[in-house]
Coordinates of C-alpha atoms in Angstrom, one line a residue:
M1 CA -32.2 -10.9 -118.7
L2 CA -29.5 -8.9 -120.0
P3 CA -26.3 -10.4 -121.3
V4 CA -23.0 -10.8 -119.5
Q5 CA -21.2 -10.2 -122.0
G6 CA -21.1 -7.8 -124.6
A7 CA -21.5 -8.5 -128.5
G8 CA -18.6 -10.9 -130.0
G9 CA -18.1 -12.1 -126.5
G10 CA -16.4 -9.1 -125.1
P11 CA -16.7 -7.4 -121.7
A12 CA -20.4 -7.3 -120.1
P13 CA -21.7 -3.7 -120.5
P14 CA -21.6 -1.4 -117.6
L15 CA -24.0 -1.5 -114.9
V16 CA -26.4 1.5 -115.2
S17 CA -27.5 2.4 -111.9
A18 CA -29.8 5.4 -110.3
P19 CA -29.5 7.1 -106.9
T20 CA -30.6 10.2 -105.2
A21 CA -27.6 11.8 -104.1
V22 CA -27.5 11.4 -100.5
P23 CA -26.8 9.1 -99.2
A24 CA -27.3 6.3 -102.1
G25 CA -25.3 8.5 -104.8
E26 CA -22.5 8.4 -102.0
V27 CA -22.7 4.8 -101.3
L28 CA -22.5 3.9 -104.8
T29 CA -19.7 6.3 -105.4
Y30 CA -17.8 4.5 -102.7
I31 CA -18.1 1.4 -104.2
K32 CA -17.6 2.2 -107.7
D33 CA -14.1 4.3 -106.4
E34 CA -12.8 1.6 -103.9
L35 CA -14.3 -2.2 -104.6
A36 CA -15.9 -2.2 -108.1
A37 CA -12.6 -2.9 -110.0
Q38 CA -11.3 -5.8 -107.9
A39 CA -15.0 -7.1 -107.6
G40 CA -14.7 -7.0 -111.8
L41 CA -17.8 -4.8 -111.7
D42 CA -18.1 -1.8 -114.2
L43 CA -20.4 0.6 -112.4
E44 CA -22.1 3.6 -114.2
I45 CA -23.7 6.4 -111.9
K46 CA -26.6 8.3 -112.9
E47 CA -28.1 10.6 -110.4
F48 CA -31.8 11.5 -110.1
T49 CA -33.0 14.3 -108.0
D50 CA -36.8 12.9 -107.7
Y51 CA -38.6 9.7 -106.8
V52 CA -40.3 9.0 -110.1
L53 CA -37.9 9.2 -113.1
P54 CA -35.8 6.6 -111.5
N55 CA -38.4 3.9 -111.5
T56 CA -39.6 5.1 -115.0
A57 CA -36.3 4.8 -116.5
L58 CA -35.5 1.6 -115.0
Q59 CA -39.0 0.0 -116.4
E60 CA -38.0 1.5 -119.8
G61 CA -34.5 0.0 -119.6
S62 CA -32.1 3.1 -119.9
L63 CA -31.3 1.6 -116.3
D64 CA -30.3 -1.7 -115.1
A65 CA -30.9 -0.8 -111.3
N66 CA -31.6 2.0 -108.7
L67 CA -31.1 2.6 -105.1
Y68 CA -33.4 5.1 -103.3
Q69 CA -36.7 3.8 -102.5
N70 CA -38.0 1.5 -99.7
Q71 CA -40.4 -1.6 -99.9
P72 CA -44.0 0.3 -99.2
Y73 CA -43.0 3.0 -102.2
L74 CA -42.1 0.6 -104.5
D75 CA -45.0 -1.6 -103.8
D76 CA -47.6 1.2 -104.3
F77 CA -45.5 2.7 -107.5
N78 CA -45.6 -0.5 -109.3
K79 CA -49.4 -0.8 -108.3
A80 CA -49.7 2.6 -109.6
Q81 CA -47.9 2.7 -112.6
G82 CA -48.4 -0.5 -113.9
T83 CA -44.4 -1.2 -113.5
D84 CA -42.8 -4.7 -113.0
L85 CA -39.6 -3.9 -110.4
V86 CA -38.3 -5.8 -107.5
S87 CA -36.3 -5.5 -104.5
V88 CA -33.1 -7.5 -104.5
V89 CA -31.6 -6.2 -101.1
K90 CA -31.8 -3.7 -98.6
A91 CA -29.1 -1.6 -98.5
Y92 CA -29.2 0.8 -95.3
L93 CA -31.8 2.5 -93.2
P94 CA -32.5 6.3 -93.8
P95 CA -34.5 7.6 -90.6
M96 CA -37.1 10.2 -91.8
G97 CA -37.4 12.9 -89.3
V98 CA -39.4 16.2 -88.4
Y99 CA -37.4 19.6 -88.3
S100 CA -38.4 22.8 -87.0
K101 CA -37.6 26.3 -87.0
K102 CA -40.0 27.1 -84.1
V103 CA -40.0 24.0 -82.0
D104 CA -37.7 21.5 -80.2
D105 CA -40.1 18.8 -79.4
V106 CA -42.9 17.9 -81.8
R107 CA -45.1 18.1 -78.7
D108 CA -44.7 21.8 -78.2
L109 CA -46.2 22.7 -81.8
A110 CA -48.8 25.4 -81.1
D111 CA -52.3 25.0 -81.7
G112 CA -53.1 25.6 -85.4
A113 CA -49.7 24.9 -86.4
T114 CA -49.1 24.1 -90.0
V115 CA -47.0 20.9 -90.3
A116 CA -45.2 20.0 -94.2
V117 CA -45.7 16.4 -95.1
P118 CA -44.4 14.6 -98.5
A119 CA -46.8 14.5 -100.9
D120 CA -46.5 10.8 -102.2
T121 CA -48.6 8.6 -100.9
T122 CA -46.2 6.1 -98.9
N123 CA -44.3 8.9 -97.5
E124 CA -47.1 10.6 -96.5
G125 CA -48.1 7.6 -94.6
R126 CA -44.9 7.3 -93.0
A127 CA -44.5 11.3 -92.1
L128 CA -47.6 10.6 -90.2
K129 CA -47.3 7.6 -88.5
L130 CA -43.9 9.2 -87.3
L131 CA -46.1 11.9 -85.6
A132 CA -48.3 9.9 -84.4
S133 CA -45.7 7.9 -82.6
Q134 CA -45.3 10.7 -80.3
G135 CA -49.2 11.3 -79.7
V136 CA -49.2 14.4 -81.9
I137 CA -52.1 12.9 -83.6
T138 CA -53.7 9.5 -83.6
L139 CA -54.5 7.3 -86.4
E140 CA -57.3 5.1 -87.3
A141 CA -56.4 1.7 -86.1
D142 CA -56.5 0.3 -89.9
A143 CA -54.3 3.2 -91.4
G144 CA -51.8 1.5 -93.4
A145 CA -48.9 2.5 -95.3
D146 CA -50.8 4.8 -97.7
A147 CA -52.2 6.6 -94.3
S148 CA -53.3 10.3 -95.2
P149 CA -55.0 13.2 -93.2
A150 CA -58.1 11.6 -93.9
D151 CA -57.1 8.5 -91.7
I152 CA -56.4 11.0 -88.3
S153 CA -59.0 10.2 -85.9
E154 CA -57.4 12.4 -83.1
N155 CA -56.1 15.6 -83.7
P156 CA -55.9 17.4 -80.5
K157 CA -53.5 20.2 -81.7
N158 CA -55.5 21.0 -84.7
L159 CA -52.8 20.9 -87.0
E160 CA -53.1 21.7 -90.5
F161 CA -51.3 19.5 -93.3
K162 CA -49.4 21.1 -96.1
E163 CA -48.6 18.4 -99.0
L164 CA -45.3 18.7 -100.6
E165 CA -42.8 17.4 -103.4
P166 CA -40.5 15.7 -101.1
A167 CA -37.6 18.0 -102.6
Q168 CA -39.5 20.8 -101.5
L169 CA -39.7 20.0 -97.8
P170 CA -36.4 21.9 -96.7
R171 CA -37.2 25.0 -98.2
S172 CA -40.5 24.8 -96.4
L173 CA -39.3 25.4 -92.8
D174 CA -39.6 29.2 -92.9
D175 CA -43.2 29.0 -93.8
V176 CA -44.1 26.1 -91.4
A177 CA -44.0 25.1 -87.9
A178 CA -42.2 21.7 -88.7
A179 CA -41.6 19.5 -91.7
V180 CA -41.4 15.9 -92.2
I181 CA -38.7 15.3 -94.4
N182 CA -37.1 12.2 -96.2
N183 CA -33.6 11.5 -95.0
N184 CA -31.9 12.1 -98.5
Y185 CA -33.4 15.7 -98.8
A186 CA -32.7 16.4 -95.4
Q187 CA -29.0 15.7 -95.7
D188 CA -29.1 17.0 -99.5
A189 CA -30.2 20.2 -97.3
G190 CA -27.4 20.5 -95.0
L191 CA -29.7 19.2 -92.1
S192 CA -28.1 16.5 -90.0
P193 CA -30.7 14.0 -88.8
T194 CA -29.0 13.1 -85.8
K195 CA -28.5 16.8 -85.0
D196 CA -31.3 18.7 -86.0
A197 CA -34.3 16.5 -86.2
V198 CA -36.4 17.2 -83.2
L199 CA -38.2 13.8 -84.1
L200 CA -36.1 10.8 -85.8
E201 CA -37.5 7.2 -86.6
S202 CA -36.5 4.4 -84.5
A203 CA -34.5 2.0 -86.6
K204 CA -36.3 -0.9 -84.7
D205 CA -38.7 -3.0 -86.5
N206 CA -38.5 -0.2 -89.2
P207 CA -39.7 -1.5 -92.9
Y208 CA -38.5 2.0 -94.7
A209 CA -34.9 0.3 -95.5
N210 CA -34.2 1.6 -98.8
L211 CA -33.0 -1.4 -101.3
L212 CA -31.4 -2.3 -104.6
A213 CA -34.4 -2.2 -107.2
V214 CA -34.2 -4.0 -110.6
R215 CA -36.6 -4.9 -113.4
R216 CA -38.3 -8.3 -112.9
G217 CA -35.9 -11.1 -114.8
D218 CA -32.7 -9.2 -114.0
E219 CA -32.3 -10.5 -110.3
D220 CA -29.5 -12.8 -111.0
D221 CA -27.9 -10.8 -113.9
P222 CA -24.1 -11.5 -112.8
R223 CA -23.8 -7.3 -112.2
V224 CA -26.5 -7.2 -110.1
R225 CA -25.4 -9.9 -107.7
K226 CA -21.9 -8.2 -107.8
L227 CA -23.5 -4.9 -107.0
V228 CA -25.5 -7.0 -104.3
R229 CA -22.4 -8.7 -102.5
L230 CA -20.6 -5.0 -102.5
L231 CA -23.6 -3.4 -101.0
T232 CA -23.7 -5.9 -98.2
S233 CA -20.1 -6.1 -97.7
A234 CA -18.2 -5.2 -94.4
E235 CA -16.3 -2.5 -96.0
V236 CA -19.6 -0.9 -97.0
K237 CA -21.0 -1.2 -93.5
K238 CA -18.1 0.8 -92.3
F239 CA -18.2 3.4 -94.7
I240 CA -21.8 4.1 -93.7
E241 CA -21.3 3.9 -90.0
D242 CA -18.1 6.0 -90.6
K243 CA -19.5 8.9 -92.7
Y244 CA -22.9 9.0 -91.5
Q245 CA -22.5 8.8 -87.8
G246 CA -25.8 7.5 -87.1
S247 CA -27.7 9.7 -89.7
V248 CA -28.0 6.5 -92.0
L249 CA -27.8 3.1 -90.8
P250 CA -26.2 0.0 -92.3
V251 CA -28.3 -3.1 -93.4
T252 CA -26.1 -6.2 -94.0
S253 CA -28.7 -8.4 -94.8
G254 CA -31.6 -9.1 -97.4

């Protein structure tokens, strides 16, 4: 576990945290600027633009925590990469959405239309489940969080699925009929989930809340516990509600 004090009994080193820019980076920046000093937390932020490096850097020790992923993604990453990262608290839900310049309703997609989906396992499964929620496709009954196009049992519109890196999805909208885009990349591209998505995930019983992750053994680091308290505070809840107007939903318990 990381030391509470620096060498010679000095102050604890900064807690180095890694978010993606939106919304995690904005939430952590608010905490750093408005709340951290009063809580006695020295918070350092290093933003990332992909979904792999924040976990590998955390496991290797150049970061102390990250905020950007959900539990299914973390579980899949640990299994695939042999990492040992754990969640300490759920912070907020960034609902995934379907975006299109061609249709206003996913049920109006043309026969044979191409739909872009995230290329990583759990986000692709999440995207397919979102489409299935509207009857656009049907998934096999035993399709789990890692569902892929191979798990589609019914595809009445003969949709074609184009797998792209999540960060590339907003740029694909001119070339495909629709794209299922993670919330942070949609907002980075200037898309409003509540205004621009033709289909948006429901918050009810949603397992995809973003979480603060650390290396196993660092869950009780005093700096981590301070950040947990701030992430779940009334001030951060209000910041999320005011800033994102429903595009990101606060989660106030672990």
